[in-house]
């Protein structure tokens, strides 16, 4: 319950808040935010109560299991009644104010370390307004649930983000996020993509889905939407990671698409129900996409594209980073090309992506041009064929000289080529047939 409340207090990617959670636990941090300098005492009293859902400090417990009598904790619905409150005492230390070591300042100025007084007051103002039970009820009405570190459904790879990992995730949809994330690839790119970018993204989404991979993206216009649609169209699995509440589809034009994803896949977000996106939240959302997946593919991205943030985060986390090239004259591909000049790997389709992120032996087919009849010739015969002029005929000695062989060998090779339909004899000369001319000189040039 404390983590549910803190999703409305701490911004996504708040490493300072993440450090507090790591050192003191969610319950202790929330108590300190709600109670201020008296929070440690309140934590200790509630901590010793353990699983009891009501602490009567004079006002009695409310219907949601809150604690009206403990230093104003009634502002947070359900926190004191949640299992695990006793853990604050174990994780935080010993008695009273010693529960939270390292509080900056004394008296009214006391606060947890790493933030200014102004920032602390802002966090406290948020903490006083949270209603954890109401958020859970709203999420449940939208078909969503809350998943936190330690839960069976929590994807362990998110822990690679360290103190910047999410406080928890709101998940809408039926499948297990942890299981799906084990075999997932992020496909991201420009919102204002070209037809080429949309075509490539949809092809990647469909190709990955057909190979049993989960396609993860941000649900935005352009490349994101095309990748989701490609996966859905192939009857595959896809996950949309939003920068807002999972009950509030954004962008609005993708409300139907996000609804389809929730039915067929998963919609995930760090922010509580009803919360709105901001530019910074879009950027911070990208770290979740990068950490959740085995690798990130960027399809069309300008130099300042948020998709590049996802790719760089993936690289820093040790994930595979891939890019699909575009025209060198296109500003929408300039960022991708810059990635490819670094550590990113060039890919052109789903098979090449799977070769990189998949298991040993998941190799993409070798790419080569069409095989033409002359490719099957013996090297000696090929040299003789190349020695014949594009126009007119040539004698045996002239052909032998150009091919770098003897006249007898040239005669043998010429008769071999004639049987294969490459050359024909006219008197004492030899010349190419029309079929051979088009094969040897596809552009119609002269020898």
Coordinates of C-alpha atoms in Angstrom, one line a residue:
X1 CA 0.0 0.0 0.0
X2 CA 2.9 2.4 0.7
X3 CA 4.3 1.7 -2.7
X4 CA 0.9 2.4 -4.3
X5 CA 0.8 5.7 -2.5
X6 CA 4.4 6.6 -3.5
X7 CA 3.7 6.2 -7.2
X8 CA 1.7 9.4 -6.7
X9 CA 4.4 11.1 -4.7
X10 CA 7.7 10.3 -6.4
X11 CA 8.3 11.1 -10.1
X12 CA 9.4 8.2 -12.4
X13 CA 13.1 7.7 -12.3
X14 CA 13.6 9.6 -9.1
X15 CA 17.0 8.1 -8.0
X16 CA 17.0 9.9 -4.7
X17 CA 13.6 8.5 -3.8
X18 CA 14.8 5.1 -5.0
X19 CA 17.7 5.3 -2.6
X20 CA 15.3 6.1 0.3
X21 CA 13.3 3.0 -0.7
X22 CA 16.4 0.8 -0.8
X23 CA 17.7 2.0 2.5
X24 CA 14.6 2.4 4.6
X25 CA 11.7 0.7 2.8
X26 CA 8.5 2.2 1.4
X27 CA 6.5 2.3 4.6
X28 CA 9.2 4.2 6.5
X29 CA 9.6 6.7 3.7
X30 CA 5.9 7.3 3.4
X31 CA 5.5 7.7 7.1
X32 CA 8.3 10.3 7.2
X33 CA 6.7 12.2 4.3
X34 CA 3.3 12.2 5.9
X35 CA 4.4 12.8 9.6
X36 CA 7.3 15.1 8.9
X37 CA 10.0 15.1 11.7
X38 CA 7.7 12.9 13.9
X39 CA 7.5 10.3 11.2
X40 CA 10.2 8.0 12.7
X41 CA 8.3 7.8 16.0
X42 CA 5.1 7.0 14.2
X43 CA 6.8 4.3 12.1
X44 CA 8.1 2.7 15.2
X45 CA 4.7 2.6 16.9
X46 CA 2.9 1.3 13.8
X47 CA 5.8 -1.1 13.1
X48 CA 5.4 -2.9 16.4
X49 CA 1.7 -3.4 15.7
X50 CA 2.5 -5.7 12.8
X51 CA -0.5 -7.0 10.8
X52 CA -3.2 -5.4 13.0
X53 CA -5.3 -3.3 10.6
X54 CA -6.2 -0.6 13.1
X55 CA -4.2 1.5 15.6
X56 CA -6.5 3.5 17.8
X57 CA -4.6 6.6 18.8
X58 CA -7.7 8.5 20.0
X59 CA -9.7 8.7 16.8
X60 CA -10.2 5.0 16.0
X61 CA -9.5 3.3 12.7
X62 CA -11.4 4.2 9.5
X63 CA -13.1 1.7 7.2
X64 CA -10.0 1.5 4.9
X65 CA -7.7 0.4 7.7
X66 CA -6.0 3.8 8.1
X67 CA -4.5 5.1 11.3
X68 CA -6.2 8.4 12.3
X69 CA -4.6 8.6 15.7
X70 CA -0.9 8.4 14.6
X71 CA 0.4 11.9 13.7
X72 CA -2.0 12.6 10.8
X73 CA -1.4 9.3 9.0
X74 CA -5.2 9.1 8.3
X75 CA -4.4 11.1 5.2
X76 CA -3.1 7.9 3.6
X77 CA -5.9 5.4 3.1
X78 CA -5.1 1.8 4.0
X79 CA -1.4 2.1 4.6
X80 CA -1.3 1.1 8.3
X81 CA -3.6 -1.8 7.7
X82 CA -1.4 -3.3 5.0
X83 CA 0.6 -6.5 5.6
X84 CA 4.3 -5.6 5.8
X85 CA 4.0 -2.5 7.9
X86 CA 5.9 -4.4 10.6
X87 CA 8.7 -4.6 8.1
X88 CA 9.4 -0.9 8.6
X89 CA 10.7 -1.7 12.0
X90 CA 12.9 -4.5 10.8
X91 CA 14.3 -2.7 7.8
X92 CA 14.6 0.7 9.4
X93 CA 16.6 0.1 12.5
X94 CA 15.7 0.0 16.2
X95 CA 13.5 2.3 18.2
X96 CA 11.9 5.7 17.7
X97 CA 13.8 8.2 15.7
X98 CA 16.6 5.7 15.1
X99 CA 14.3 4.0 12.6
X100 CA 15.5 6.5 10.0
X101 CA 19.2 7.2 10.1
X102 CA 20.5 10.2 8.2
X103 CA 17.6 12.6 8.5
X104 CA 18.8 16.1 7.5
X105 CA 18.2 18.9 10.0
X106 CA 16.2 18.9 13.3
X107 CA 12.8 19.9 14.3
X108 CA 10.5 21.3 11.6
X109 CA 13.3 21.4 9.1
X110 CA 14.0 17.6 9.3
X111 CA 13.9 15.8 6.0
X112 CA 15.4 12.8 4.3
X113 CA 18.8 13.3 2.6
X114 CA 19.4 14.4 -0.9
X115 CA 16.6 17.0 -1.5
X116 CA 16.3 20.7 -0.8
X117 CA 13.8 22.0 1.7
X118 CA 11.6 23.3 -1.1
X119 CA 11.6 19.9 -2.8
X120 CA 10.9 18.2 0.5
X121 CA 7.8 20.3 1.1
X122 CA 6.6 19.6 -2.4
X123 CA 6.9 15.9 -1.8
X124 CA 5.1 16.2 1.6
X125 CA 2.3 18.2 0.0
X126 CA 1.8 15.3 -2.5
X127 CA 2.0 12.7 0.3
X128 CA -0.8 14.4 2.2
X129 CA -3.2 14.0 -0.7
X130 CA -2.6 10.4 -1.7
X131 CA -5.5 7.9 -1.5
X132 CA -3.9 4.5 -2.1
X133 CA -7.2 2.5 -1.7
X134 CA -9.0 4.8 -4.1
X135 CA -6.2 4.4 -6.7
X136 CA -6.4 0.6 -6.4
X137 CA -10.2 0.7 -6.8
X138 CA -9.9 2.9 -9.9
X139 CA -7.3 0.6 -11.4
X140 CA -9.4 -2.5 -10.7
X141 CA -12.4 -0.8 -12.5
X142 CA -10.2 -0.4 -15.5
X143 CA -8.9 -4.0 -15.4
X144 CA -5.5 -3.0 -14.0
X145 CA -3.4 -4.3 -11.1
X146 CA -0.3 -3.1 -9.2
X147 CA 2.9 -5.0 -9.5
X148 CA 5.9 -4.2 -7.3
X149 CA 9.5 -5.5 -6.7
X150 CA 9.3 -8.8 -5.0
X151 CA 6.0 -9.9 -6.6
X152 CA 6.0 -13.1 -8.7
X153 CA 5.1 -11.0 -11.7
X154 CA 7.8 -8.4 -11.3
X155 CA 10.4 -8.5 -14.2
X156 CA 13.7 -8.8 -12.4
X157 CA 15.6 -7.1 -15.3
X158 CA 14.1 -3.8 -14.2
X159 CA 16.3 -4.0 -11.1
X160 CA 19.2 -3.2 -13.5
X161 CA 18.0 0.4 -13.3
X162 CA 19.3 0.6 -9.7
X163 CA 17.8 3.3 -7.6
X164 CA 16.0 4.6 -10.8
X165 CA 13.8 1.5 -11.1
X166 CA 10.1 2.0 -10.9
X167 CA 8.4 2.2 -7.4
X168 CA 6.0 -0.2 -9.0
X169 CA 4.1 -0.8 -12.2
X170 CA 0.4 -0.5 -13.0
X171 CA -0.4 -3.3 -15.5
X172 CA -3.6 -3.6 -17.6
X173 CA -4.2 -7.0 -19.3
X174 CA -4.2 -10.6 -18.5
X175 CA -0.8 -12.1 -19.3
X176 CA 2.1 -12.2 -16.9
X177 CA 4.4 -9.2 -17.4
X178 CA 7.4 -11.1 -16.1
X179 CA 7.0 -14.1 -18.5
X180 CA 6.3 -11.8 -21.5
X181 CA 9.3 -9.6 -20.8
X182 CA 11.7 -12.6 -20.9
X183 CA 11.4 -12.8 -24.7
X184 CA 10.7 -9.2 -25.8
X185 CA 12.2 -6.6 -28.1
X186 CA 11.5 -2.9 -28.2
X187 CA 10.7 -1.3 -31.5
X188 CA 10.8 2.5 -31.3
X189 CA 11.2 5.5 -33.6
X190 CA 9.9 8.8 -34.9
X191 CA 6.3 9.9 -34.3
X192 CA 6.2 11.8 -37.6
X193 CA 7.6 8.9 -39.5
X194 CA 7.6 8.4 -43.3
X195 CA 5.7 5.7 -45.1
X196 CA 9.0 3.8 -45.3
X197 CA 9.4 4.0 -41.5
X198 CA 5.8 2.9 -40.9
X199 CA 6.2 0.0 -43.3
X200 CA 9.4 -1.2 -41.7
X201 CA 8.1 -0.9 -38.2
X202 CA 4.9 -2.9 -39.1
X203 CA 7.0 -5.5 -40.8
X204 CA 9.3 -5.8 -37.8
X205 CA 6.3 -6.1 -35.4
X206 CA 4.7 -8.8 -37.5
X207 CA 7.9 -10.7 -38.1
X208 CA 8.9 -10.7 -34.4
X209 CA 5.4 -11.8 -33.4
X210 CA 5.4 -14.6 -35.9
X211 CA 8.7 -15.8 -34.4
X212 CA 7.2 -15.8 -30.8
X213 CA 8.7 -12.6 -29.6
X214 CA 6.8 -9.9 -27.7
X215 CA 6.9 -6.4 -29.3
X216 CA 7.3 -3.6 -26.8
X217 CA 6.8 0.1 -27.7
X218 CA 5.4 3.3 -26.3
X219 CA 1.9 3.4 -27.9
X220 CA 2.7 6.7 -29.6
X221 CA 1.9 7.8 -33.2
X222 CA 4.2 6.8 -36.0
X223 CA 6.7 4.0 -35.5
X224 CA 5.3 2.9 -32.1
X225 CA 1.8 2.5 -33.4
X226 CA 2.9 0.7 -36.6
X227 CA 5.0 -1.8 -34.6
X228 CA 2.0 -2.5 -32.3
X229 CA -0.4 -2.9 -35.2
X230 CA 2.1 -5.2 -37.0
X231 CA 2.2 -7.5 -33.9
X232 CA -1.5 -7.4 -33.4
X233 CA -2.2 -8.1 -37.1
X234 CA 0.0 -11.2 -36.9
X235 CA -2.0 -12.4 -33.9
X236 CA 1.1 -11.9 -31.7
X237 CA 1.9 -10.4 -28.3
X238 CA 2.6 -6.7 -27.7
X239 CA 3.2 -4.4 -24.7
X240 CA 2.6 -0.6 -24.6
X241 CA 4.5 1.3 -22.0
X242 CA 2.7 4.6 -21.3
X243 CA 3.9 7.8 -19.8
X244 CA 0.5 8.3 -18.1
X245 CA -2.0 6.3 -16.1
X246 CA -3.0 3.0 -17.8
X247 CA -6.7 3.9 -17.6
X248 CA -6.0 7.1 -19.6
X249 CA -5.1 6.2 -23.2
X250 CA -2.6 8.7 -24.7
X251 CA -2.5 9.9 -27.4
X252 CA -6.3 10.1 -27.6
X253 CA -6.2 9.2 -31.2
X254 CA -4.8 5.8 -30.2
X255 CA -7.5 5.0 -27.6
X256 CA -8.9 2.2 -29.8
X257 CA -5.4 0.8 -30.4
X258 CA -4.4 0.9 -26.7
X259 CA -7.8 -0.8 -26.0
X260 CA -6.9 -3.6 -28.4
X261 CA -3.5 -4.0 -26.8
X262 CA -5.0 -4.3 -23.4
X263 CA -7.3 -7.1 -24.7
X264 CA -4.7 -9.0 -26.6
X265 CA -1.5 -7.9 -24.7
X266 CA -0.5 -5.6 -21.9
X267 CA -0.6 -1.9 -21.1
X268 CA 2.0 -0.8 -18.5
X269 CA 2.8 2.4 -16.8
X270 CA 4.5 3.8 -13.7
X271 CA 2.0 6.5 -13.0
X272 CA -1.2 5.9 -11.0
X273 CA -4.6 6.0 -12.6
X274 CA -5.7 9.3 -14.1
X275 CA -2.2 10.8 -14.1
X276 CA -1.3 12.8 -17.2
X277 CA 1.9 12.7 -19.3
X278 CA 4.5 15.4 -19.4
X279 CA 7.6 15.8 -21.7
X280 CA 9.9 14.6 -18.9
X281 CA 7.7 11.6 -18.2
X282 CA 7.9 10.6 -21.8
X283 CA 11.7 10.6 -21.7
X284 CA 11.8 8.8 -18.3
X285 CA 9.3 6.2 -19.6
X286 CA 11.9 5.1 -22.2
X287 CA 14.3 3.7 -19.6
X288 CA 11.5 1.2 -18.7
X289 CA 11.2 0.1 -22.3
X290 CA 14.9 -0.3 -22.6
X291 CA 15.3 -2.3 -19.3
X292 CA 12.3 -4.5 -19.9
X293 CA 13.5 -5.9 -23.2
X294 CA 16.5 -7.9 -24.6
X295 CA 17.2 -5.3 -27.2
X296 CA 16.0 -2.0 -28.8
X297 CA 15.5 -1.4 -32.5
X298 CA 15.3 2.2 -33.7
X299 CA 13.3 2.8 -36.9
X300 CA 13.7 6.4 -38.1
X301 CA 14.9 9.0 -35.5
X302 CA 16.1 12.5 -35.8
X303 CA 19.1 13.7 -33.8
X304 CA 16.9 14.8 -30.9
X305 CA 14.5 11.9 -31.0
X306 CA 13.3 10.3 -27.7
X307 CA 13.9 7.0 -29.4
X308 CA 17.6 7.6 -29.2
X309 CA 17.3 8.0 -25.4
X310 CA 15.8 4.5 -25.3
X311 CA 18.6 3.1 -27.4
X312 CA 21.3 4.8 -25.3
X313 CA 19.7 3.5 -22.2
X314 CA 19.6 0.0 -23.6
X315 CA 23.3 0.3 -24.5
X316 CA 24.2 1.5 -21.0
X317 CA 22.2 -1.4 -19.5
X318 CA 24.1 -3.9 -21.6
X319 CA 21.1 -4.7 -23.9
X320 CA 21.4 -5.0 -27.7
X321 CA 21.0 -1.8 -29.7
X322 CA 20.0 -2.0 -33.3
X323 CA 19.0 0.5 -36.0
X324 CA 17.3 0.3 -39.4
X325 CA 19.0 2.6 -41.9
X326 CA 17.2 5.0 -44.2
X327 CA 18.2 7.5 -46.9
X328 CA 21.2 9.6 -46.0
X329 CA 19.3 12.6 -47.2
X330 CA 16.5 12.1 -44.6
X331 CA 16.7 14.0 -41.4
X332 CA 14.4 11.4 -39.8
X333 CA 17.2 8.8 -40.3
X334 CA 20.1 11.0 -39.2
X335 CA 19.9 9.9 -35.6
X336 CA 19.7 6.2 -36.5
X337 CA 22.8 6.6 -38.7
X338 CA 24.6 8.3 -35.8
X339 CA 23.8 5.3 -33.7
X340 CA 25.1 2.9 -36.4
X341 CA 28.4 4.8 -36.5
X342 CA 28.7 3.8 -32.8
X343 CA 27.9 0.5 -31.1
X344 CA 24.5 -0.2 -32.7
X345 CA 24.1 -3.1 -35.1
X346 CA 22.4 -2.6 -38.5
X347 CA 19.3 -4.7 -39.0
X348 CA 16.9 -4.9 -41.9
X349 CA 14.2 -7.4 -40.8
X350 CA 12.9 -9.5 -37.9
X351 CA 15.2 -12.4 -38.7
X352 CA 18.3 -10.2 -38.2
X353 CA 16.9 -8.9 -35.0
X354 CA 16.2 -12.4 -33.6
X355 CA 19.7 -13.5 -34.7
X356 CA 21.1 -10.8 -32.4
X357 CA 18.8 -11.1 -29.4
X358 CA 17.7 -14.8 -29.7
X359 CA 19.2 -18.1 -28.6
X360 CA 22.3 -19.7 -30.2
X361 CA 21.4 -21.0 -33.6
X362 CA 18.7 -18.5 -34.4
X363 CA 20.5 -17.4 -37.5
X364 CA 19.1 -15.1 -40.2
X365 CA 19.3 -16.5 -43.7
X366 CA 22.3 -15.5 -45.8
X367 CA 21.6 -12.6 -48.1
X368 CA 22.8 -12.8 -51.7
X369 CA 21.7 -11.8 -55.2
X370 CA 20.1 -14.1 -57.7
X371 CA 22.2 -16.9 -59.1
X372 CA 22.7 -16.6 -62.9
X373 CA 24.0 -19.4 -65.2
X374 CA 27.5 -18.0 -65.5
X375 CA 27.9 -18.2 -61.7
X376 CA 27.9 -22.0 -62.1
X377 CA 30.7 -22.1 -64.7
X378 CA 34.1 -23.6 -63.9
X379 CA 36.6 -20.7 -63.3
X380 CA 38.6 -21.6 -66.5
X381 CA 35.4 -21.5 -68.6
X382 CA 34.3 -18.3 -67.0
X383 CA 37.7 -16.6 -68.0
X384 CA 37.2 -17.7 -71.6
X385 CA 33.6 -16.4 -71.6
X386 CA 34.8 -13.1 -70.3
X387 CA 37.5 -12.9 -73.0
X388 CA 34.9 -12.8 -75.8
X389 CA 34.0 -9.3 -77.0
X390 CA 30.5 -7.8 -76.5
X391 CA 30.1 -7.2 -80.3
X392 CA 31.4 -9.3 -83.2
X393 CA 33.5 -12.4 -83.0
X394 CA 37.1 -13.3 -82.1
X395 CA 39.5 -16.1 -83.2
X396 CA 40.8 -18.8 -80.9
X397 CA 44.2 -17.3 -80.5
X398 CA 42.8 -13.9 -79.6
X399 CA 40.5 -15.5 -77.0
X400 CA 43.3 -17.5 -75.5
X401 CA 45.5 -14.4 -75.2
X402 CA 42.7 -12.4 -73.4
X403 CA 41.9 -15.4 -71.1
X404 CA 45.6 -16.0 -70.3
X405 CA 45.5 -19.7 -71.4
X406 CA 46.7 -21.8 -74.3
X407 CA 44.9 -22.1 -77.7
X408 CA 44.2 -25.8 -77.1
X409 CA 42.6 -25.1 -73.7
X410 CA 40.6 -22.2 -75.2
X411 CA 39.2 -24.5 -77.9
X412 CA 38.1 -27.0 -75.3
X413 CA 36.5 -24.3 -73.2
X414 CA 34.7 -22.7 -76.2
X415 CA 33.1 -26.0 -77.2
X416 CA 32.0 -26.5 -73.6
X417 CA 30.5 -23.0 -73.6
X418 CA 28.8 -23.7 -76.9
X419 CA 27.1 -26.8 -75.5
X420 CA 25.8 -24.7 -72.6
X421 CA 24.4 -22.1 -75.0
X422 CA 26.8 -19.3 -74.1
X423 CA 28.7 -19.0 -77.5
X424 CA 28.3 -19.9 -81.1
X425 CA 30.8 -20.4 -83.9
X426 CA 30.8 -18.4 -87.1
X427 CA 33.6 -19.6 -89.5
X428 CA 36.9 -19.3 -87.7
X429 CA 35.4 -16.9 -85.1
X430 CA 33.5 -17.3 -81.9
X431 CA 30.9 -14.9 -80.5
X432 CA 28.4 -14.6 -77.6
X433 CA 24.8 -15.7 -78.0
X434 CA 22.2 -13.2 -77.1
X435 CA 21.4 -15.0 -73.8
X436 CA 25.1 -14.9 -72.9
X437 CA 25.5 -11.3 -73.9
X438 CA 22.7 -10.2 -71.5
X439 CA 24.3 -12.4 -68.7
X440 CA 27.8 -11.1 -69.1
X441 CA 26.9 -7.5 -70.0
X442 CA 23.6 -6.8 -68.1
X443 CA 23.9 -3.1 -68.7
X444 CA 24.5 -3.6 -72.4
X445 CA 28.0 -2.1 -72.3
X446 CA 30.9 -2.9 -74.7
X447 CA 33.9 -5.0 -73.8

